[in-house]
Amino acid sequence: MASAMQLDAFRVLHVGQVRVLTTERIRARFEAKLTADGEPPLDGDAEFRRLLVDDVRSGSLRLRRDGHWESDVDYFTEESAS
């Protein structure tokens, strides 16, 4: 029986360096974007996972051939979280 892979962090290539991008940081970015758009906060883990899957499906967060991830969103600057 196949099991779901537990992901609490991604190894992301960022400005030429591999950094650890935690799901907490991603969630904070989603929450900040919702707040900025005047939307209510995330409605639990299911909505967070749905948004994360949407980013993977759209290619905004993608796995590289070398096994590292890359993203169109800069999760590592304070400006991206506001």
PDB file as gemmi writes it, atoms N, CA and C in Angstrom:
CRYST1    1.000    1.000    1.000  90.00  90.00  90.00 P 1                      
ATOM      1  N   MET A   1       0.836  -1.177   0.000  1.00  0.00           N  
ATOM      2  CA  MET A   1       0.000   0.000   0.000  1.00  0.00           C  
ATOM      3  C   MET A   1       0.885   1.246   0.000  1.00  0.00           C  
ATOM      4  N   ALA A   2       0.597   2.158  -0.894  1.00  0.00           N  
ATOM      5  CA  ALA A   2       1.366   3.396  -0.979  1.00  0.00           C  
ATOM      6  C   ALA A   2       0.965   4.328   0.154  1.00  0.00           C  
ATOM      7  N   SER A   3       1.935   5.052   0.650  1.00  0.00           N  
ATOM      8  CA  SER A   3       1.640   6.024   1.697  1.00  0.00           C  
ATOM      9  C   SER A   3       2.016   7.417   1.211  1.00  0.00           C  
ATOM     10  N   ALA A   4       1.390   8.409   1.798  1.00  0.00           N  
ATOM     11  CA  ALA A   4       1.665   9.794   1.440  1.00  0.00           C  
ATOM     12  C   ALA A   4       3.022  10.207   1.983  1.00  0.00           C  
ATOM     13  N   MET A   5       3.748  10.948   1.183  1.00  0.00           N  
ATOM     14  CA  MET A   5       5.048  11.450   1.611  1.00  0.00           C  
ATOM     15  C   MET A   5       4.825  12.633   2.552  1.00  0.00           C  
ATOM     16  N   GLN A   6       5.452  12.595   3.709  1.00  0.00           N  
ATOM     17  CA  GLN A   6       5.357  13.686   4.665  1.00  0.00           C  
ATOM     18  C   GLN A   6       6.323  14.798   4.249  1.00  0.00           C  
ATOM     19  N   LEU A   7       5.792  15.981   4.043  1.00  0.00           N  
ATOM     20  CA  LEU A   7       6.626  17.115   3.680  1.00  0.00           C  
ATOM     21  C   LEU A   7       6.429  18.219   4.701  1.00  0.00           C  
ATOM     22  N   ASP A   8       7.484  18.523   5.435  1.00  0.00           N  
ATOM     23  CA  ASP A   8       7.414  19.666   6.325  1.00  0.00           C  
ATOM     24  C   ASP A   8       8.414  20.729   5.909  1.00  0.00           C  
ATOM     25  N   ALA A   9       9.214  20.411   4.893  1.00  0.00           N  
ATOM     26  CA  ALA A   9      10.181  21.372   4.380  1.00  0.00           C  
ATOM     27  C   ALA A   9      10.635  20.937   2.988  1.00  0.00           C  
ATOM     28  N   PHE A  10      11.060  21.920   2.212  1.00  0.00           N  
ATOM     29  CA  PHE A  10      11.567  21.683   0.863  1.00  0.00           C  
ATOM     30  C   PHE A  10      12.986  22.242   0.780  1.00  0.00           C  
ATOM     31  N   ARG A  11      13.863  21.533   0.110  1.00  0.00           N  
ATOM     32  CA  ARG A  11      15.196  22.065  -0.169  1.00  0.00           C  
ATOM     33  C   ARG A  11      15.078  22.866  -1.460  1.00  0.00           C  
ATOM     34  N   VAL A  12      15.171  24.195  -1.337  1.00  0.00           N  
ATOM     35  CA  VAL A  12      14.885  25.121  -2.431  1.00  0.00           C  
ATOM     36  C   VAL A  12      16.165  25.826  -2.866  1.00  0.00           C  
ATOM     37  N   LEU A  13      16.365  25.889  -4.178  1.00  0.00           N  
ATOM     38  CA  LEU A  13      17.466  26.681  -4.715  1.00  0.00           C  
ATOM     39  C   LEU A  13      17.028  28.138  -4.701  1.00  0.00           C  
ATOM     40  N   HIS A  14      17.769  28.966  -3.978  1.00  0.00           N  
ATOM     41  CA  HIS A  14      17.414  30.380  -3.816  1.00  0.00           C  
ATOM     42  C   HIS A  14      18.678  31.217  -3.956  1.00  0.00           C  
ATOM     43  N   VAL A  15      18.732  32.046  -4.980  1.00  0.00           N  
ATOM     44  CA  VAL A  15      19.859  32.936  -5.237  1.00  0.00           C  
ATOM     45  C   VAL A  15      21.171  32.137  -5.210  1.00  0.00           C  
ATOM     46  N   GLY A  16      21.183  31.026  -5.898  1.00  0.00           N  
ATOM     47  CA  GLY A  16      22.392  30.224  -6.023  1.00  0.00           C  
ATOM     48  C   GLY A  16      22.743  29.355  -4.828  1.00  0.00           C  
ATOM     49  N   GLN A  17      21.928  29.368  -3.792  1.00  0.00           N  
ATOM     50  CA  GLN A  17      22.187  28.552  -2.612  1.00  0.00           C  
ATOM     51  C   GLN A  17      20.971  27.679  -2.308  1.00  0.00           C  
ATOM     52  N   VAL A  18      21.236  26.498  -1.765  1.00  0.00           N  
ATOM     53  CA  VAL A  18      20.149  25.630  -1.345  1.00  0.00           C  
ATOM     54  C   VAL A  18      19.765  26.031   0.072  1.00  0.00           C  
ATOM     55  N   ARG A  19      18.484  26.348   0.253  1.00  0.00           N  
ATOM     56  CA  ARG A  19      17.961  26.736   1.556  1.00  0.00           C  
ATOM     57  C   ARG A  19      16.777  25.856   1.897  1.00  0.00           C  
ATOM     58  N   VAL A  20      16.472  25.752   3.162  1.00  0.00           N  
ATOM     59  CA  VAL A  20      15.331  24.966   3.608  1.00  0.00           C  
ATOM     60  C   VAL A  20      14.119  25.888   3.708  1.00  0.00           C  
ATOM     61  N   LEU A  21      13.082  25.535   2.969  1.00  0.00           N  
ATOM     62  CA  LEU A  21      11.822  26.270   2.982  1.00  0.00           C  
ATOM     63  C   LEU A  21      10.810  25.428   3.743  1.00  0.00           C  
ATOM     64  N   THR A  22      10.446  25.896   4.920  1.00  0.00           N  
ATOM     65  CA  THR A  22       9.513  25.134   5.758  1.00  0.00           C  
ATOM     66  C   THR A  22       8.066  25.391   5.329  1.00  0.00           C  
ATOM     67  N   THR A  23       7.217  24.437   5.650  1.00  0.00           N  
ATOM     68  CA  THR A  23       5.801  24.632   5.360  1.00  0.00           C  
ATOM     69  C   THR A  23       5.229  25.766   6.209  1.00  0.00           C  
ATOM     70  N   GLU A  24       5.822  26.027   7.363  1.00  0.00           N  
ATOM     71  CA  GLU A  24       5.368  27.163   8.181  1.00  0.00           C  
ATOM     72  C   GLU A  24       5.602  28.484   7.447  1.00  0.00           C  
ATOM     73  N   ARG A  25       6.739  28.591   6.780  1.00  0.00           N  
ATOM     74  CA  ARG A  25       7.050  29.810   6.018  1.00  0.00           C  
ATOM     75  C   ARG A  25       6.096  29.945   4.832  1.00  0.00           C  
ATOM     76  N   ILE A  26       5.807  28.830   4.169  1.00  0.00           N  
ATOM     77  CA  ILE A  26       4.871  28.861   3.042  1.00  0.00           C  
ATOM     78  C   ILE A  26       3.485  29.259   3.532  1.00  0.00           C  
ATOM     79  N   ARG A  27       3.057  28.663   4.641  1.00  0.00           N  
ATOM     80  CA  ARG A  27       1.741  28.997   5.202  1.00  0.00           C  
ATOM     81  C   ARG A  27       1.670  30.484   5.557  1.00  0.00           C  
ATOM     82  N   ALA A  28       2.724  31.021   6.159  1.00  0.00           N  
ATOM     83  CA  ALA A  28       2.746  32.447   6.521  1.00  0.00           C  
ATOM     84  C   ALA A  28       2.612  33.313   5.274  1.00  0.00           C  
ATOM     85  N   ARG A  29       3.244  32.901   4.186  1.00  0.00           N  
ATOM     86  CA  ARG A  29       3.153  33.650   2.928  1.00  0.00           C  
ATOM     87  C   ARG A  29       1.727  33.603   2.387  1.00  0.00           C  
ATOM     88  N   PHE A  30       1.106  32.427   2.418  1.00  0.00           N  
ATOM     89  CA  PHE A  30      -0.289  32.319   1.976  1.00  0.00           C  
ATOM     90  C   PHE A  30      -1.193  33.210   2.823  1.00  0.00           C  
ATOM     91  N   GLU A  31      -1.007  33.156   4.145  1.00  0.00           N  
ATOM     92  CA  GLU A  31      -1.827  33.963   5.058  1.00  0.00           C  
ATOM     93  C   GLU A  31      -1.644  35.458   4.783  1.00  0.00           C  
ATOM     94  N   ALA A  32      -0.404  35.888   4.564  1.00  0.00           N  
ATOM     95  CA  ALA A  32      -0.129  37.300   4.289  1.00  0.00           C  
ATOM     96  C   ALA A  32      -0.792  37.741   2.984  1.00  0.00           C  
ATOM     97  N   LYS A  33      -0.748  36.887   1.992  1.00  0.00           N  
ATOM     98  CA  LYS A  33      -1.370  37.206   0.702  1.00  0.00           C  
ATOM     99  C   LYS A  33      -2.884  37.309   0.859  1.00  0.00           C  
ATOM    100  N   LEU A  34      -3.487  36.388   1.579  1.00  0.00           N  
ATOM    101  CA  LEU A  34      -4.931  36.453   1.817  1.00  0.00           C  
ATOM    102  C   LEU A  34      -5.309  37.739   2.554  1.00  0.00           C  
ATOM    103  N   THR A  35      -4.553  38.087   3.587  1.00  0.00           N  
ATOM    104  CA  THR A  35      -4.809  39.303   4.351  1.00  0.00           C  
ATOM    105  C   THR A  35      -4.699  40.535   3.461  1.00  0.00           C  
ATOM    106  N   ALA A  36      -3.646  40.579   2.640  1.00  0.00           N  
ATOM    107  CA  ALA A  36      -3.441  41.718   1.739  1.00  0.00           C  
ATOM    108  C   ALA A  36      -4.583  41.854   0.733  1.00  0.00           C  
ATOM    109  N   ASP A  37      -5.172  40.727   0.355  1.00  0.00           N  
ATOM    110  CA  ASP A  37      -6.288  40.734  -0.600  1.00  0.00           C  
ATOM    111  C   ASP A  37      -7.646  40.911   0.080  1.00  0.00           C  
ATOM    112  N   GLY A  38      -7.642  41.104   1.426  1.00  0.00           N  
ATOM    113  CA  GLY A  38      -8.881  41.286   2.161  1.00  0.00           C  
ATOM    114  C   GLY A  38      -9.680  40.008   2.332  1.00  0.00           C  
ATOM    115  N   GLU A  39      -9.031  38.876   2.200  1.00  0.00           N  
ATOM    116  CA  GLU A  39      -9.679  37.575   2.325  1.00  0.00           C  
ATOM    117  C   GLU A  39      -9.543  37.045   3.755  1.00  0.00           C  
ATOM    118  N   PRO A  40     -10.425  36.130   4.156  1.00  0.00           N  
ATOM    119  CA  PRO A  40     -10.283  35.517   5.485  1.00  0.00           C  
ATOM    120  C   PRO A  40      -9.069  34.594   5.526  1.00  0.00           C  
ATOM    121  N   PRO A  41      -8.582  34.264   6.722  1.00  0.00           N  
ATOM    122  CA  PRO A  41      -7.424  33.381   6.837  1.00  0.00           C  
ATOM    123  C   PRO A  41      -7.741  31.978   6.322  1.00  0.00           C  
ATOM    124  N   LEU A  42      -6.690  31.188   6.149  1.00  0.00           N  
ATOM    125  CA  LEU A  42      -6.849  29.804   5.705  1.00  0.00           C  
ATOM    126  C   LEU A  42      -7.803  29.054   6.631  1.00  0.00           C  
ATOM    127  N   ASP A  43      -8.604  28.209   6.031  1.00  0.00           N  
ATOM    128  CA  ASP A  43      -9.569  27.421   6.789  1.00  0.00           C  
ATOM    129  C   ASP A  43      -8.991  26.029   7.045  1.00  0.00           C  
ATOM    130  N   GLY A  44      -7.927  25.971   7.851  1.00  0.00           N  
ATOM    131  CA  GLY A  44      -7.340  24.698   8.255  1.00  0.00           C  
ATOM    132  C   GLY A  44      -6.299  24.144   7.291  1.00  0.00           C  
ATOM    133  N   ASP A  45      -5.835  22.949   7.660  1.00  0.00           N  
ATOM    134  CA  ASP A  45      -4.768  22.294   6.902  1.00  0.00           C  
ATOM    135  C   ASP A  45      -5.201  21.885   5.500  1.00  0.00           C  
ATOM    136  N   ALA A  46      -6.447  21.513   5.336  1.00  0.00           N  
ATOM    137  CA  ALA A  46      -6.915  21.071   4.016  1.00  0.00           C  
ATOM    138  C   ALA A  46      -6.802  22.204   2.999  1.00  0.00           C  
ATOM    139  N   GLU A  47      -7.174  23.407   3.380  1.00  0.00           N  
ATOM    140  CA  GLU A  47      -7.068  24.539   2.450  1.00  0.00           C  
ATOM    141  C   GLU A  47      -5.605  24.869   2.176  1.00  0.00           C  
ATOM    142  N   PHE A  48      -4.769  24.799   3.211  1.00  0.00           N  
ATOM    143  CA  PHE A  48      -3.332  25.028   3.008  1.00  0.00           C  
ATOM    144  C   PHE A  48      -2.771  24.029   1.998  1.00  0.00           C  
ATOM    145  N   ARG A  49      -3.083  22.744   2.186  1.00  0.00           N  
ATOM    146  CA  ARG A  49      -2.588  21.721   1.260  1.00  0.00           C  
ATOM    147  C   ARG A  49      -3.102  21.953  -0.156  1.00  0.00           C  
ATOM    148  N   ARG A  50      -4.351  22.373  -0.276  1.00  0.00           N  
ATOM    149  CA  ARG A  50      -4.919  22.644  -1.600  1.00  0.00           C  
ATOM    150  C   ARG A  50      -4.153  23.763  -2.301  1.00  0.00           C  
ATOM    151  N   LEU A  51      -3.856  24.836  -1.574  1.00  0.00           N  
ATOM    152  CA  LEU A  51      -3.105  25.947  -2.163  1.00  0.00           C  
ATOM    153  C   LEU A  51      -1.686  25.514  -2.543  1.00  0.00           C  
ATOM    154  N   LEU A  52      -1.070  24.709  -1.701  1.00  0.00           N  
ATOM    155  CA  LEU A  52       0.280  24.217  -1.986  1.00  0.00           C  
ATOM    156  C   LEU A  52       0.270  23.322  -3.229  1.00  0.00           C  
ATOM    157  N   VAL A  53      -0.698  22.441  -3.324  1.00  0.00           N  
ATOM    158  CA  VAL A  53      -0.821  21.577  -4.501  1.00  0.00           C  
ATOM    159  C   VAL A  53      -1.081  22.421  -5.747  1.00  0.00           C  
ATOM    160  N   ASP A  54      -1.895  23.462  -5.615  1.00  0.00           N  
ATOM    161  CA  ASP A  54      -2.140  24.360  -6.750  1.00  0.00           C  
ATOM    162  C   ASP A  54      -0.839  24.984  -7.245  1.00  0.00           C  
ATOM    163  N   ASP A  55       0.039  25.390  -6.306  1.00  0.00           N  
ATOM    164  CA  ASP A  55       1.331  25.972  -6.695  1.00  0.00           C  
ATOM    165  C   ASP A  55       2.200  24.954  -7.426  1.00  0.00           C  
ATOM    166  N   VAL A  56       2.173  23.706  -6.987  1.00  0.00           N  
ATOM    167  CA  VAL A  56       2.956  22.666  -7.655  1.00  0.00           C  
ATOM    168  C   VAL A  56       2.362  22.382  -9.036  1.00  0.00           C  
ATOM    169  N   ARG A  57       1.068  22.241  -9.104  1.00  0.00           N  
ATOM    170  CA  ARG A  57       0.418  21.952 -10.395  1.00  0.00           C  
ATOM    171  C   ARG A  57       0.598  23.080 -11.398  1.00  0.00           C  
ATOM    172  N   SER A  58       0.595  24.319 -10.928  1.00  0.00           N  
ATOM    173  CA  SER A  58       0.739  25.464 -11.832  1.00  0.00           C  
ATOM    174  C   SER A  58       2.196  25.704 -12.233  1.00  0.00           C  
ATOM    175  N   GLY A  59       3.126  25.061 -11.522  1.00  0.00           N  
ATOM    176  CA  GLY A  59       4.538  25.253 -11.822  1.00  0.00           C  
ATOM    177  C   GLY A  59       5.185  26.376 -11.040  1.00  0.00           C  
ATOM    178  N   SER A  60       4.430  27.041 -10.176  1.00  0.00           N  
ATOM    179  CA  SER A  60       5.000  28.102  -9.354  1.00  0.00           C  
ATOM    180  C   SER A  60       6.022  27.545  -8.361  1.00  0.00           C  
ATOM    181  N   LEU A  61       5.779  26.329  -7.867  1.00  0.00           N  
ATOM    182  CA  LEU A  61       6.735  25.589  -7.032  1.00  0.00           C  
ATOM    183  C   LEU A  61       7.012  24.292  -7.780  1.00  0.00           C  
ATOM    184  N   ARG A  62       8.259  24.115  -8.198  1.00  0.00           N  
ATOM    185  CA  ARG A  62       8.569  22.976  -9.063  1.00  0.00           C  
ATOM    186  C   ARG A  62       9.831  22.257  -8.621  1.00  0.00           C  
ATOM    187  N   LEU A  63       9.854  20.962  -8.864  1.00  0.00           N  
ATOM    188  CA  LEU A  63      10.999  20.119  -8.549  1.00  0.00           C  
ATOM    189  C   LEU A  63      11.951  20.107  -9.735  1.00  0.00           C  
ATOM    190  N   ARG A  64      13.201  20.395  -9.453  1.00  0.00           N  
ATOM    191  CA  ARG A  64      14.232  20.392 -10.488  1.00  0.00           C  
ATOM    192  C   ARG A  64      14.783  18.981 -10.678  1.00  0.00           C  
ATOM    193  N   ARG A  65      15.471  18.762 -11.755  1.00  0.00           N  
ATOM    194  CA  ARG A  65      16.064  17.452 -12.028  1.00  0.00           C  
ATOM    195  C   ARG A  65      17.131  17.072 -11.006  1.00  0.00           C  
ATOM    196  N   ASP A  66      17.751  18.065 -10.368  1.00  0.00           N  
ATOM    197  CA  ASP A  66      18.787  17.772  -9.376  1.00  0.00           C  
ATOM    198  C   ASP A  66      18.206  17.439  -7.999  1.00  0.00           C  
ATOM    199  N   GLY A  67      16.876  17.425  -7.880  1.00  0.00           N  
ATOM    200  CA  GLY A  67      16.234  17.070  -6.618  1.00  0.00           C  
ATOM    201  C   GLY A  67      15.898  18.253  -5.728  1.00  0.00           C  
ATOM    202  N   HIS A  68      16.317  19.446  -6.101  1.00  0.00           N  
ATOM    203  CA  HIS A  68      15.968  20.642  -5.346  1.00  0.00           C  
ATOM    204  C   HIS A  68      14.720  21.259  -5.956  1.00  0.00           C  
ATOM    205  N   TRP A  69      14.024  22.022  -5.152  1.00  0.00           N  
ATOM    206  CA  TRP A  69      12.845  22.730  -5.610  1.00  0.00           C  
ATOM    207  C   TRP A  69      13.234  24.151  -5.972  1.00  0.00           C  
ATOM    208  N   GLU A  70      12.412  24.808  -6.775  1.00  0.00           N  
ATOM    209  CA  GLU A  70      12.545  26.240  -7.020  1.00  0.00           C  
ATOM    210  C   GLU A  70      11.151  26.833  -7.093  1.00  0.00           C  
ATOM    211  N   SER A  71      11.065  28.118  -6.825  1.00  0.00           N  
ATOM    212  CA  SER A  71       9.763  28.765  -6.742  1.00  0.00           C  
ATOM    213  C   SER A  71       9.810  30.130  -7.403  1.00  0.00           C  
ATOM    214  N   ASP A  72       8.670  30.534  -7.945  1.00  0.00           N  
ATOM    215  CA  ASP A  72       8.543  31.884  -8.490  1.00  0.00           C  
ATOM    216  C   ASP A  72       8.377  32.914  -7.368  1.00  0.00           C  
ATOM    217  N   VAL A  73       8.054  32.435  -6.166  1.00  0.00           N  
ATOM    218  CA  VAL A  73       7.839  33.309  -5.010  1.00  0.00           C  
ATOM    219  C   VAL A  73       9.108  33.325  -4.170  1.00  0.00           C  
ATOM    220  N   ASP A  74       9.536  34.519  -3.765  1.00  0.00           N  
ATOM    221  CA  ASP A  74      10.697  34.640  -2.880  1.00  0.00           C  
ATOM    222  C   ASP A  74      10.201  34.559  -1.439  1.00  0.00           C  
ATOM    223  N   TYR A  75      10.311  33.380  -0.854  1.00  0.00           N  
ATOM    224  CA  TYR A  75       9.846  33.156   0.510  1.00  0.00           C  
ATOM    225  C   TYR A  75      10.852  33.618   1.556  1.00  0.00           C  
ATOM    226  N   PHE A  76      12.035  34.047   1.138  1.00  0.00           N  
ATOM    227  CA  PHE A  76      13.104  34.310   2.095  1.00  0.00           C  
ATOM    228  C   PHE A  76      13.348  35.785   2.371  1.00  0.00           C  
ATOM    229  N   THR A  77      12.522  36.660   1.830  1.00  0.00           N  
ATOM    230  CA  THR A  77      12.645  38.074   2.182  1.00  0.00           C  
ATOM    231  C   THR A  77      11.389  38.501   2.921  1.00  0.00           C  
ATOM    232  N   GLU A  78      11.528  39.440   3.789  1.00  0.00           N  
ATOM    233  CA  GLU A  78      10.393  39.917   4.584  1.00  0.00           C  
ATOM    234  C   GLU A  78       9.319  40.507   3.698  1.00  0.00           C  
ATOM    235  N   GLU A  79       9.707  41.145   2.597  1.00  0.00           N  
ATOM    236  CA  GLU A  79       8.734  41.782   1.720  1.00  0.00           C  
ATOM    237  C   GLU A  79       7.761  40.759   1.125  1.00  0.00           C  
ATOM    238  N   SER A  80       8.230  39.512   0.891  1.00  0.00           N  
ATOM    239  CA  SER A  80       7.350  38.520   0.274  1.00  0.00           C  
ATOM    240  C   SER A  80       6.291  38.029   1.253  1.00  0.00           C  
ATOM    241  N   ALA A  81       6.489  38.247   2.528  1.00  0.00           N  
ATOM    242  CA  ALA A  81       5.529  37.770   3.525  1.00  0.00           C  
ATOM    243  C   ALA A  81       4.519  38.851   3.892  1.00  0.00           C  
ATOM    244  N   SER A  82       4.623  39.999   3.261  1.00  0.00           N  
ATOM    245  CA  SER A  82       3.658  41.075   3.605  1.00  0.00           C  
ATOM    246  C   SER A  82       2.752  41.402   2.448  1.00  0.00           C  
TER     247      SER A  82                                                      
END                                                                             
